Phi, psi and omega in degrees: 000146181268171180296327178295323179293318178296320179295317178297319178297314181296318178296318178295319179297315178297320179296314181294318178296322176296320177296320178296317178297319178296319178295319179294318179296317180297316179298314180296320184291318189254341186239343180287138176084005178247145179284165180297321180294324178290325181293320187254009175073023179280163179294140183280146177268211182280338186243126180223144170269112184283312183206150179219129181230136176278127175276316175207196184292340186244342185239150183217136173264132182232130175258116185247134177252129178226118178051044176080008178236135182256149180228134179260123186235135175260118180254131177230179182291332183240356184205162173232134182229129175278115182278312181212141181229159177077025178284123179293133181286139178292144179283324179223154177295147181294153178292152183301319181249053184295324185267354180282136179291142180279168182293325180290326179290326178289323182286334182288337184277353184272000000 
């Protein structure tokens, strides 16, 4: 084999490994932590994963909603811990500037 053949092989190998890495990143970014019904737009049942956040490489916080009540769960490689239970589920998402004072509240203080 010539030097050009080795170079083509190495370039092809790097390209394929890059495609595999891109596919894995895309899967993790868009599909991890979501239920099958959320992924495919099916009607949700009684149990939903509201939000999931990675704390570090081994632990994850998961907010689960069941029948209008939310539960915060810490998932690790060897254990699961309920951090908080009985959190009332919000009826509607919060407004974007929920904590900003309104113009009427600022004028009332003068």
